[in-house]
Coordinates of C-alpha atoms in Angstrom, one line a residue:
M1 CA 0.0 0.0 0.0
T2 CA 1.4 3.4 -1.0
T3 CA 1.7 6.3 1.4
K4 CA -1.1 8.2 -0.4
E5 CA -3.4 5.2 -0.1
S6 CA -2.5 4.7 3.5
N7 CA -3.3 8.4 4.3
L8 CA -6.6 8.2 2.4
Y9 CA -7.5 5.0 4.3
S10 CA -6.9 6.7 7.7
L11 CA -8.6 9.9 6.7
F12 CA -11.8 8.0 5.6
A13 CA -11.8 6.1 8.9
E14 CA -11.6 9.4 10.7
L15 CA -14.3 10.9 8.5
Y16 CA -16.6 7.9 9.2
K17 CA -16.1 8.2 13.0
Q18 CA -16.8 12.0 12.9
G19 CA -20.0 11.5 11.0
Q20 CA -21.2 8.9 13.5
N21 CA -20.5 11.3 16.3
G22 CA -22.2 14.3 14.6
E23 CA -18.9 16.3 14.5
Y24 CA -19.7 17.9 11.2
E25 CA -17.3 20.9 11.4
R26 CA -14.4 18.4 11.9
A27 CA -15.9 16.1 9.2
L28 CA -15.9 19.0 6.8
K29 CA -12.2 19.6 7.4
T30 CA -11.4 16.0 7.0
A31 CA -13.3 15.8 3.7
N32 CA -11.3 18.7 2.4
R33 CA -8.0 17.0 3.3
I34 CA -9.2 13.9 1.4
L35 CA -10.1 16.1 -1.6
G36 CA -6.6 17.6 -1.4
L37 CA -5.2 14.2 -2.1
A38 CA -8.0 13.0 -4.5
Q39 CA -10.0 16.1 -5.8
D40 CA -12.7 14.1 -7.6
D41 CA -13.3 11.5 -5.0
E42 CA -17.2 11.1 -5.0
A43 CA -17.4 9.7 -1.5
A44 CA -15.5 12.7 0.0
L45 CA -17.6 15.1 -2.0
H46 CA -20.8 13.4 -0.8
C47 CA -19.6 13.7 2.8
K48 CA -18.7 17.3 2.3
V49 CA -22.2 18.1 0.9
V50 CA -23.9 16.2 3.8
S51 CA -21.7 18.1 6.4
F52 CA -22.7 21.5 4.9
I53 CA -26.4 20.4 5.1
Q54 CA -26.1 19.3 8.7
L55 CA -24.5 22.7 9.5
S56 CA -27.4 24.5 7.7
K57 CA -25.0 25.8 5.0
F58 CA -27.3 25.1 2.1
N59 CA -25.8 27.5 -0.4
E60 CA -22.4 26.0 0.1
A61 CA -23.8 22.5 -0.3
L62 CA -25.4 23.6 -3.6
Q63 CA -22.2 25.1 -4.9
V64 CA -20.4 21.8 -4.4
I65 CA -23.1 19.9 -6.2
N66 CA -23.3 22.3 -9.1
K67 CA -19.5 22.4 -9.4
F68 CA -19.3 18.7 -10.1
P69 CA -22.1 17.8 -12.6
K70 CA -21.3 14.1 -12.4
L71 CA -22.5 14.2 -8.8
I72 CA -26.0 15.6 -9.6
P73 CA -27.6 12.2 -10.5
K74 CA -26.4 10.7 -7.3
L75 CA -27.2 13.7 -5.1
E76 CA -30.7 14.6 -6.4
F77 CA -32.2 14.3 -3.0
E78 CA -29.6 16.5 -1.3
K79 CA -30.0 19.1 -4.0
A80 CA -33.8 19.1 -3.7
Y81 CA -33.5 19.4 0.0
C82 CA -31.1 22.4 -0.2
L83 CA -33.5 24.2 -2.6
Y84 CA -36.4 23.4 -0.3
R85 CA -34.6 24.9 2.7
L86 CA -33.6 28.0 0.6
N87 CA -37.4 28.5 -0.2
Q88 CA -36.9 27.6 -3.8
V89 CA -39.8 25.2 -3.4
A90 CA -41.0 24.9 -7.0
D91 CA -37.5 24.0 -8.2
A92 CA -37.2 21.4 -5.4
L93 CA -40.5 19.8 -6.5
K94 CA -39.4 19.5 -10.1
I95 CA -36.3 17.5 -8.9
V96 CA -38.2 15.1 -6.6
E97 CA -41.0 14.5 -9.2
G98 CA -38.3 13.5 -11.7
I99 CA -36.8 10.8 -9.4
Q100 CA -37.8 7.3 -10.6
H101 CA -38.9 4.8 -7.9
P102 CA -38.4 7.3 -5.1
P103 CA -37.3 5.9 -1.7
A104 CA -39.1 6.8 1.5
K105 CA -36.9 9.8 2.3
V106 CA -37.7 11.3 -1.1
K107 CA -41.5 10.8 -0.6
E108 CA -41.3 12.5 2.8
L109 CA -39.4 15.5 1.3
K110 CA -42.1 15.7 -1.5
A111 CA -44.8 15.7 1.2
Q112 CA -43.0 18.6 3.0
I113 CA -42.7 20.5 -0.3
L114 CA -46.4 20.0 -1.2
Y115 CA -47.3 21.2 2.3
R116 CA -45.3 24.4 1.8
L117 CA -46.9 25.0 -1.5
E118 CA -50.3 24.5 0.2
R119 CA -51.3 21.7 -2.1
Y120 CA -52.9 19.8 0.8
E121 CA -54.9 17.2 -1.1
E122 CA -51.8 15.9 -2.8
C123 CA -49.8 16.2 0.4
F124 CA -52.4 14.1 2.2
A125 CA -52.2 11.4 -0.4
V126 CA -48.4 11.2 -0.1
Y127 CA -48.4 10.9 3.7
R128 CA -51.1 8.3 3.6
D129 CA -49.0 6.2 1.2
I130 CA -45.9 6.6 3.4
I131 CA -47.7 5.6 6.6
K132 CA -49.2 2.6 4.9
N133 CA -45.9 1.3 3.6
S134 CA -43.5 2.1 6.4
D135 CA -42.7 0.5 9.7
D136 CA -40.0 2.3 11.7
D137 CA -39.5 4.6 14.7
Y138 CA -41.0 7.7 13.0
E139 CA -44.7 6.8 13.1
D140 CA -45.6 9.6 15.6
E141 CA -43.8 12.2 13.5
R142 CA -45.7 11.2 10.3
E143 CA -49.0 11.1 12.1
T144 CA -48.3 14.6 13.5
N145 CA -47.6 15.9 10.0
L146 CA -50.7 14.1 8.6
A147 CA -52.8 15.8 11.3
A148 CA -51.4 19.1 10.3
V149 CA -52.5 18.5 6.7
L150 CA -56.0 17.6 7.9
V151 CA -56.3 20.9 9.7
H152 CA -55.8 22.8 6.4
L153 CA -58.1 20.5 4.6
A154 CA -60.8 21.2 7.2
T155 CA -60.2 25.0 6.8
E156 CA -60.7 24.7 3.1
G157 CA -63.9 22.7 3.6
S158 CA -62.5 19.6 1.8
R159 CA -64.7 16.5 1.7
T160 CA -61.6 14.2 2.1
E161 CA -62.4 11.3 4.4
V162 CA -60.6 12.0 7.7
P163 CA -58.8 9.1 9.3
S164 CA -58.9 8.8 13.1
L165 CA -55.6 9.6 14.6
K166 CA -54.2 9.0 18.1
E167 CA -53.7 11.8 20.6
H168 CA -51.0 10.4 22.8
T169 CA -48.5 13.2 22.2
Y170 CA -49.0 16.9 22.8
E171 CA -48.4 17.7 19.1
L172 CA -51.2 15.3 18.0
T173 CA -53.6 16.7 20.7
Y174 CA -52.7 20.3 19.6
N175 CA -53.4 19.4 16.0
A176 CA -56.7 17.7 16.9
A177 CA -57.8 21.0 18.6
C178 CA -56.8 23.0 15.5
Q179 CA -58.9 20.7 13.4
L180 CA -61.9 21.3 15.6
I181 CA -61.4 25.1 15.4
A182 CA -61.1 24.9 11.6
S183 CA -64.4 22.9 11.3
A184 CA -66.3 25.1 13.8
S185 CA -69.4 26.6 12.0
D186 CA -70.7 30.1 12.6
G187 CA -72.9 30.3 15.6
D188 CA -72.1 26.8 16.8
K189 CA -69.5 27.0 19.7
S190 CA -69.6 23.3 20.6
N191 CA -66.4 22.5 18.6
L192 CA -64.7 25.6 20.0
I193 CA -65.4 24.4 23.5
K194 CA -64.0 21.0 22.7
A195 CA -61.0 22.6 21.1
E196 CA -60.4 24.7 24.2
K197 CA -60.3 21.6 26.4
K198 CA -57.9 19.9 24.1
L199 CA -55.6 22.9 24.0
K200 CA -55.4 23.0 27.8
T201 CA -54.7 19.2 27.8
A202 CA -52.0 19.7 25.2
E203 CA -50.4 22.5 27.3
K204 CA -50.1 20.2 30.3
M205 CA -48.8 17.3 28.2
C206 CA -46.2 19.6 26.6
K207 CA -44.9 20.9 29.9
D208 CA -44.7 17.4 31.4
S209 CA -43.0 15.9 28.3
L210 CA -40.4 18.6 27.9
E211 CA -39.5 18.6 31.6
E212 CA -38.9 14.8 31.4
D213 CA -36.6 15.5 28.4
G214 CA -34.6 17.9 30.5
M215 CA -35.5 21.0 28.5
T216 CA -34.7 24.4 30.0
E217 CA -37.5 26.7 31.3
E218 CA -37.0 29.0 28.4
E219 CA -37.3 26.2 25.8
I220 CA -40.4 25.0 27.5
E221 CA -42.0 28.5 27.5
D222 CA -41.2 28.9 23.8
E223 CA -43.0 25.6 23.0
L224 CA -46.0 26.5 25.2
G225 CA -46.3 29.9 23.6
I226 CA -47.7 28.5 20.4
I227 CA -50.3 26.5 22.3
R228 CA -51.3 29.5 24.4
V229 CA -51.7 31.8 21.4
Q230 CA -53.9 29.3 19.7
L231 CA -55.9 29.0 22.8
G232 CA -56.3 32.8 22.7
Y233 CA -57.6 32.5 19.1
C234 CA -60.1 29.9 20.2
L235 CA -61.3 32.1 23.0
Q236 CA -61.5 35.1 20.7
L237 CA -63.8 33.2 18.3
Q238 CA -66.0 32.5 21.3
G239 CA -66.3 36.2 22.1
R240 CA -64.1 36.0 25.2
E241 CA -62.0 38.8 24.1
K242 CA -60.4 39.9 27.4
E243 CA -59.2 36.4 28.1
A244 CA -57.8 36.2 24.6
Q245 CA -56.0 39.5 24.8
A246 CA -54.4 38.5 28.1
L247 CA -53.0 35.3 26.5
Y248 CA -51.7 37.2 23.5
A249 CA -50.0 39.8 25.7
A250 CA -48.5 37.2 28.0
A251 CA -47.1 35.3 25.0
L252 CA -45.5 38.4 23.6
K253 CA -44.1 39.4 27.0
K254 CA -41.9 36.3 26.9
R255 CA -40.2 37.7 23.7
P256 CA -40.4 34.5 21.7
D257 CA -37.9 33.8 18.9
D258 CA -40.6 32.5 16.5
I259 CA -41.4 35.6 14.4
A260 CA -44.5 33.9 13.0
L261 CA -45.9 33.5 16.5
V262 CA -45.1 37.2 17.2
A263 CA -46.8 38.2 14.0
V264 CA -50.0 36.3 14.7
A265 CA -50.4 37.4 18.3
S266 CA -49.7 41.0 17.4
N267 CA -52.2 41.0 14.5
N268 CA -54.9 39.5 16.8
I269 CA -54.4 42.1 19.4
A270 CA -54.9 44.7 16.7
T271 CA -58.2 43.1 15.7
L272 CA -59.3 43.3 19.3
N273 CA -58.4 47.0 19.4
K274 CA -60.7 47.6 16.3
D275 CA -60.9 51.4 15.8
Q276 CA -59.8 52.1 19.4
N277 CA -56.2 52.4 20.7
V278 CA -54.9 52.9 17.2
F279 CA -51.4 53.8 18.3
D280 CA -51.0 50.5 20.0
S281 CA -52.4 48.8 16.8
K282 CA -49.8 50.6 14.7
K283 CA -47.1 49.2 16.9
R284 CA -48.6 45.7 16.7
M285 CA -49.0 45.8 12.9
K286 CA -45.2 46.6 12.5
S287 CA -44.5 43.3 14.3
A288 CA -47.0 41.5 12.1
T289 CA -45.4 42.7 8.9
Q290 CA -41.7 42.5 9.7
E291 CA -39.2 41.1 7.2
G292 CA -38.7 37.4 7.0
L293 CA -42.3 36.5 7.4
E294 CA -43.1 35.7 3.8
H295 CA -42.1 32.1 4.1
K296 CA -43.3 31.6 7.7
L297 CA -47.0 32.3 7.3
T298 CA -49.7 30.6 5.3
S299 CA -51.3 32.6 2.5
R300 CA -54.5 32.7 4.6
Q301 CA -52.6 34.3 7.5
K302 CA -50.9 36.8 5.2
K303 CA -54.2 37.8 3.6
S304 CA -55.8 38.6 7.0
I305 CA -52.8 40.6 8.1
A306 CA -52.7 42.6 4.9
Y307 CA -56.5 43.3 5.1
N308 CA -56.0 44.6 8.7
Q309 CA -53.3 46.9 7.5
C310 CA -55.8 48.5 5.1
L311 CA -58.3 48.9 7.9
L312 CA -55.7 50.4 10.2
A313 CA -54.8 53.0 7.6
L314 CA -58.5 53.8 7.4
Y315 CA -58.9 54.2 11.2
T316 CA -55.9 56.4 11.4
N317 CA -57.2 58.7 8.5
Q318 CA -54.1 58.1 6.4
G319 CA -56.0 58.5 3.1
E320 CA -53.2 58.2 0.6
Q321 CA -51.6 55.2 2.4
C322 CA -55.1 53.5 2.7
Q323 CA -55.6 53.8 -1.1
T324 CA -52.1 52.5 -1.8
L325 CA -52.4 49.5 0.6
C326 CA -55.9 48.6 -0.8
N327 CA -54.5 48.7 -4.4
K328 CA -51.7 46.3 -3.4
F329 CA -54.1 44.1 -1.5
M330 CA -56.4 43.8 -4.6
K331 CA -53.4 42.9 -6.7
D332 CA -52.2 40.2 -4.3
Y333 CA -55.6 38.8 -3.5
P334 CA -58.1 39.2 -6.4
D335 CA -60.7 37.3 -4.5
M336 CA -60.9 40.2 -2.0
I337 CA -61.5 43.0 -4.4
V338 CA -65.0 43.9 -3.0
E339 CA -63.6 44.2 0.5
A340 CA -60.7 46.4 -0.6
V341 CA -62.9 48.6 -2.7
T342 CA -65.3 49.0 0.2
I343 CA -62.5 50.3 2.4
Q344 CA -61.4 52.7 -0.3
A345 CA -65.0 54.0 -0.7
V346 CA -65.4 54.7 3.0
Q347 CA -62.1 56.6 3.0
L348 CA -63.2 58.7 0.1
A349 CA -66.6 59.4 1.8
R350 CA -64.8 60.5 4.9
E351 CA -63.0 63.1 2.8
G352 CA -66.4 64.3 1.4
K353 CA -66.0 62.6 -1.9
A354 CA -69.3 60.6 -1.8
K355 CA -69.9 60.6 -5.6
E356 CA -66.4 59.3 -6.2
A357 CA -66.9 56.6 -3.6
V358 CA -70.2 55.5 -5.2
K359 CA -68.6 55.4 -8.6
L360 CA -65.8 53.2 -7.3
L361 CA -68.3 50.8 -5.6
N362 CA -70.6 50.7 -8.7
E363 CA -67.7 49.3 -10.7
Q364 CA -67.8 46.2 -8.5
A365 CA -71.6 45.8 -8.4
K366 CA -72.1 42.5 -10.1
G367 CA -73.1 38.9 -9.3
E368 CA -74.0 38.0 -5.8
N369 CA -72.6 41.3 -4.4
Y370 CA -74.8 43.5 -6.6
L371 CA -77.5 44.4 -4.1
S372 CA -75.3 44.7 -1.1
I373 CA -73.0 47.1 -2.9
K374 CA -75.9 49.2 -4.2
L375 CA -77.2 49.5 -0.6
A376 CA -73.7 50.6 0.5
C377 CA -73.7 53.3 -2.2
L378 CA -77.1 54.4 -1.0
Q379 CA -75.8 54.7 2.6
L380 CA -72.9 56.8 1.5
L381 CA -75.1 59.1 -0.5
L382 CA -77.6 59.6 2.3
N383 CA -74.8 60.2 4.9
N384 CA -73.6 63.0 2.6
E385 CA -77.1 64.4 2.0
E386 CA -77.0 63.5 -1.7
R387 CA -80.8 62.9 -1.8
D388 CA -81.4 63.3 -5.5
E389 CA -78.5 60.9 -6.3
A390 CA -79.9 58.4 -3.8
I391 CA -83.3 58.5 -5.5
K392 CA -81.7 58.1 -8.9
L393 CA -79.7 55.1 -7.7
L394 CA -82.9 53.4 -6.4
E395 CA -84.9 54.1 -9.4
N396 CA -82.3 52.5 -11.7
M397 CA -82.6 49.2 -9.9
T398 CA -84.4 46.2 -11.4
E399 CA -88.2 45.9 -11.2
T400 CA -87.8 43.0 -8.7
E401 CA -85.5 45.0 -6.4
K402 CA -87.7 48.1 -6.5
A403 CA -90.6 46.0 -5.2
L404 CA -88.7 44.9 -2.1
P405 CA -90.5 46.5 1.0
G406 CA -87.3 48.1 2.3
I407 CA -86.5 49.7 -1.1
V408 CA -90.2 50.8 -1.5
S409 CA -90.2 52.4 2.0
T410 CA -86.9 54.2 1.4
L411 CA -88.1 55.6 -2.0
V412 CA -91.4 56.7 -0.6
T413 CA -89.8 58.5 2.3
L414 CA -87.2 60.2 0.0
H415 CA -90.0 61.4 -2.4
M416 CA -92.0 62.7 0.5
A417 CA -89.0 64.5 1.9
G418 CA -88.8 66.3 -1.4
G419 CA -92.5 67.1 -1.4
N420 CA -93.3 64.8 -4.3
R421 CA -96.4 62.9 -3.1
E422 CA -97.4 61.7 -6.6
K423 CA -94.1 59.9 -7.2
A424 CA -94.3 58.3 -3.7
S425 CA -97.8 57.1 -4.5
A426 CA -96.6 55.7 -7.8
V427 CA -93.8 53.7 -6.1
L428 CA -96.3 52.0 -3.9
K429 CA -98.7 51.3 -6.7
N430 CA -96.0 49.8 -9.0
A431 CA -94.7 47.6 -6.2
V432 CA -98.3 46.2 -5.4
N433 CA -98.9 45.6 -9.1
Y434 CA -95.6 43.7 -9.4
Y435 CA -96.6 41.2 -6.8
K436 CA -100.1 40.9 -8.2
K437 CA -98.6 40.1 -11.6
N438 CA -95.8 37.8 -10.6
K439 CA -97.6 36.1 -7.6
E440 CA -94.3 35.6 -5.7
N441 CA -93.3 36.6 -2.2
T442 CA -96.9 37.3 -1.4
G443 CA -96.0 38.0 2.2
N444 CA -94.3 41.2 0.8
L445 CA -97.7 42.1 -0.8
G446 CA -99.4 42.1 2.6
K447 CA -96.7 44.5 3.9
L448 CA -97.1 46.8 1.0
W449 CA -100.9 46.9 1.4
R450 CA -100.5 48.0 4.9
Q451 CA -97.8 50.5 3.9
A452 CA -100.1 51.9 1.2
A453 CA -103.0 52.2 3.6
D454 CA -100.9 54.0 6.2
F455 CA -99.5 56.3 3.5
H456 CA -103.0 57.4 2.3
L457 CA -104.3 57.6 5.8
R458 CA -101.6 60.0 6.8
G459 CA -102.4 62.1 3.7
G460 CA -106.0 62.4 4.7
E461 CA -107.3 60.1 1.9
V462 CA -109.4 58.0 4.2
A463 CA -111.5 56.4 1.5
V464 CA -108.4 55.2 -0.4
A465 CA -106.9 53.9 2.8
A466 CA -110.1 52.0 3.6
A467 CA -110.0 50.4 0.1
N468 CA -106.5 49.3 0.8
V469 CA -107.6 47.7 4.0
D470 CA -110.5 45.9 2.3
S471 CA -108.1 44.5 -0.3
L472 CA -105.8 43.4 2.6
E473 CA -108.6 41.6 4.4
S474 CA -109.9 39.8 1.3
S475 CA -106.6 38.6 0.0
N476 CA -106.0 34.9 0.7
W477 CA -102.2 35.2 0.0
V478 CA -101.6 37.5 2.9
I479 CA -102.7 35.2 5.8
G480 CA -102.1 31.9 4.0
T481 CA -105.0 29.5 3.9
K482 CA -107.9 31.8 4.8
V483 CA -111.3 30.4 5.6
V484 CA -113.7 31.9 3.1
K485 CA -117.5 31.4 3.3
K486 CA -118.7 29.2 0.6
K487 CA -122.2 29.0 -0.9
V488 CA -123.9 25.8 0.3
E489 CA -124.8 23.6 -2.7
P490 CA -127.7 21.1 -2.4
S491 CA -126.6 17.5 -2.1
P492 CA -127.1 15.5 -5.2
G493 CA -130.3 13.4 -5.3
K494 CA -132.1 15.3 -2.6
P495 CA -134.7 18.1 -3.0
E496 CA -133.4 21.5 -2.1
S497 CA -136.3 22.0 0.3
L498 CA -135.1 19.1 2.4
E499 CA -131.6 20.7 3.0
K500 CA -131.0 21.7 6.6
K501 CA -130.6 25.4 7.0
R502 CA -128.8 26.8 9.9
K503 CA -130.8 29.4 11.7
K504 CA -128.9 32.4 12.9
R505 CA -129.9 34.0 16.1
K506 CA -130.5 37.7 15.7
R507 CA -129.1 39.8 18.4
K508 CA -129.7 43.5 18.9
G509 CA -126.4 45.4 18.5
K510 CA -125.1 47.4 21.5
L511 CA -124.4 51.1 21.1
P512 CA -121.8 53.1 23.1
K513 CA -123.2 54.9 26.2
N514 CA -122.4 58.3 24.8
Y515 CA -123.7 57.5 21.3
D516 CA -125.2 60.5 19.5
P517 CA -127.1 59.6 16.3
N518 CA -126.7 63.2 15.0
V519 CA -122.9 63.0 15.0
Q520 CA -120.9 61.3 12.2
P521 CA -118.9 58.4 13.6
D522 CA -115.1 58.6 13.5
P523 CA -114.0 56.9 10.2
E524 CA -110.7 55.8 11.9
R525 CA -112.5 54.1 14.8
W526 CA -111.5 50.6 13.6
L527 CA -107.8 51.5 13.4
P528 CA -105.4 51.0 16.4
K529 CA -104.8 54.2 18.2
H530 CA -101.2 54.4 17.2
E531 CA -102.2 54.3 13.5
R532 CA -104.8 57.1 13.7
S533 CA -103.9 60.5 12.1
G534 CA -104.5 62.4 15.3
Y535 CA -102.3 60.2 17.4
R536 CA -99.2 61.8 19.0
K537 CA -96.8 59.5 20.8
K538 CA -95.6 60.7 24.2
R539 CA -91.9 61.4 24.2
D540 CA -89.8 59.3 26.5
R541 CA -87.4 61.8 28.1
R542 CA -85.0 59.0 28.9
N543 CA -84.6 58.0 25.3
R544 CA -85.7 60.8 23.0
D545 CA -84.6 58.9 19.9
A546 CA -86.6 55.8 20.6
A547 CA -87.6 54.3 17.3
M548 CA -91.2 53.7 16.3
K549 CA -92.4 50.5 14.6
G550 CA -92.1 50.5 10.8
T551 CA -92.3 48.3 7.8
Q552 CA -89.7 45.5 7.7
G553 CA -86.7 46.7 5.7
A554 CA -87.6 50.3 6.2
A555 CA -85.6 52.8 8.2
T556 CA -87.0 53.0 11.8
G557 CA -89.1 55.9 13.0
A558 CA -92.2 57.8 11.9
S559 CA -92.1 59.7 8.6
D560 CA -91.0 63.0 10.2
Q561 CA -88.3 61.2 12.1
F562 CA -87.1 59.5 8.8
D563 CA -87.4 62.8 6.9
I564 CA -83.9 63.2 5.4
T565 CA -84.3 67.0 5.5
K566 CA -84.6 66.8 9.3
M567 CA -81.6 64.5 9.8
S568 CA -78.6 65.5 11.8
T569 CA -75.8 67.1 9.7
S570 CA -73.2 65.1 11.6
K571 CA -71.7 62.3 9.5
P572 CA -71.1 59.0 11.3
S573 CA -67.9 57.3 10.5
P574 CA -68.8 54.0 8.8
N575 CA -67.0 51.1 10.4
P576 CA -66.2 48.3 7.9
R577 CA -66.2 44.7 9.2
Q578 CA -63.0 43.9 11.1
S579 CA -61.1 41.0 9.6
P580 CA -61.2 37.9 11.7
A581 CA -58.2 37.1 13.9
V582 CA -55.5 34.8 12.5
E583 CA -54.9 31.4 13.9
T584 CA -51.3 30.7 15.1
S585 CA -48.7 29.3 12.8
G586 CA -51.3 26.6 12.9
P587 CA -50.9 22.8 12.8
R588 CA -47.7 21.5 14.3
Q589 CA -45.3 19.6 12.1
Q590 CA -42.4 17.4 13.3
Q591 CA -39.5 17.3 11.0
R592 CA -36.2 15.6 11.2
K593 CA -32.8 16.4 9.8
V594 CA -31.4 14.4 6.8
Q595 CA -29.6 11.2 7.6
Q596 CA -29.9 11.7 11.4
K597 CA -30.2 8.3 12.9
K598 CA -30.8 9.5 16.5
K599 CA -34.5 10.6 16.9
K600 CA -34.7 14.2 18.1
K601 CA -38.0 15.3 19.6
G602 CA -39.4 18.4 18.0
G603 CA -36.7 18.6 15.4
K604 CA -37.4 20.5 12.1
W605 CA -36.4 19.8 8.5

């Protein structure tokens, strides 16, 4: 054996020993010594690449692979892993998809890549295949990752059949709670209550488990922080905002290293502040939008935070910034255009540019959002005393929409406020004729009869009002199946004279004690007192703005109270819907380092 061969033999033995002991810095130096003697040695190059990966020096590892093209076919997995860790996820996926007959480690890397790309259905299929065809010490890790995928599928409303998973680790219990939160329906808090219990169980399990593993207090608190912030989110969804805020604040006070956790907790505190305490919210949103978060948050989380940024700019009256942020938001999230435009319109209205705001909203008035956007335009116009524009907007609606009781009531009141009684009467007449003609939503017809009767009665047209009441009482469609007197027909085969006739007992009608036959009776005597023209409601000094009963869909209050000419000149600040809080960095995933034989709890890829 030559001296060179002898040296190489001893260096390789040393390299093998260093690799077994996890001494990667020393292994890197030894690999370089080997390459000094044999610069193209593939085994030494492979060990050098692995050492760089274990030291998280992914760029250096890629440089070695790309410098020696002959290595690429043998190091496809290592190259894909480096690209994945450098957030070049799409390129990593191309490599793993090109590997023929991939081993288990390649499949697991592919699952991680699909998870990062938020292709959860495909990711679920890969994990299911791995779990079915593997039998080793990493079962818990795979089930934890599978549970994380199921949380996202539940959030998206997927109909994928969900397998039952064990909950014997704190990560699995945590993910089970996240899945309950994701599947909680609006108004039903049962799943949220169950999730709260599981999160508290996961918190205790986590503390006990990490203490047994000899973790430091600081490390334990970091791990508990994620569970506690998710618990805060669960409580916030239940409306227990003070408890949620306390948990968020406590988690941030620990100054966690996880910037994603800081971003989520900060954003959720800002949503609890709403339009109050805006200076605190500005500070929180800086933490929620700091650099380095683009690869740490899901697209759903980033969308919610970006939307809240737009709202905060609105609340702080930063008009130019609000418009800029909304334009960027629409570009990044085309499915949220209506929400962004609504914020822009409110900002313009606050600046007294109501017509510009309405024009902006009208551009988005289409499909299922049409009517709601039109009504938002109406609100903006009325708040800015643009009565003629408001009337024009309502009159340009479709025939069906103009027949809705709320729209009818609003149009009638606006015409009356302008002294145009004929147009107000025509609106009522057209709406009644619409329902007579189409015979749909007949309940609305009953409301309109009553509205028409009240309208004419207030105008002193008692006979017309009475005719309306007669129509109301005789209409079967108003009260459903009405019992109507039928003419009694003789039974077949029997003479009419033999039919039994019910005798009615005649009773003498009673007259009021103060009845005067020379005085004309009050024509409104059959109406309830509060509907008579001479009725004046007593004012309640404790609540001078108490609303009166009105037609469903109409603005509350009597006609004079609803009169737009008598409305207060102060303009309320519209408050758009606050974006929901963001869940924590969400389902937990356990990841292990490449080629590590020793199982490390809580390790990450």
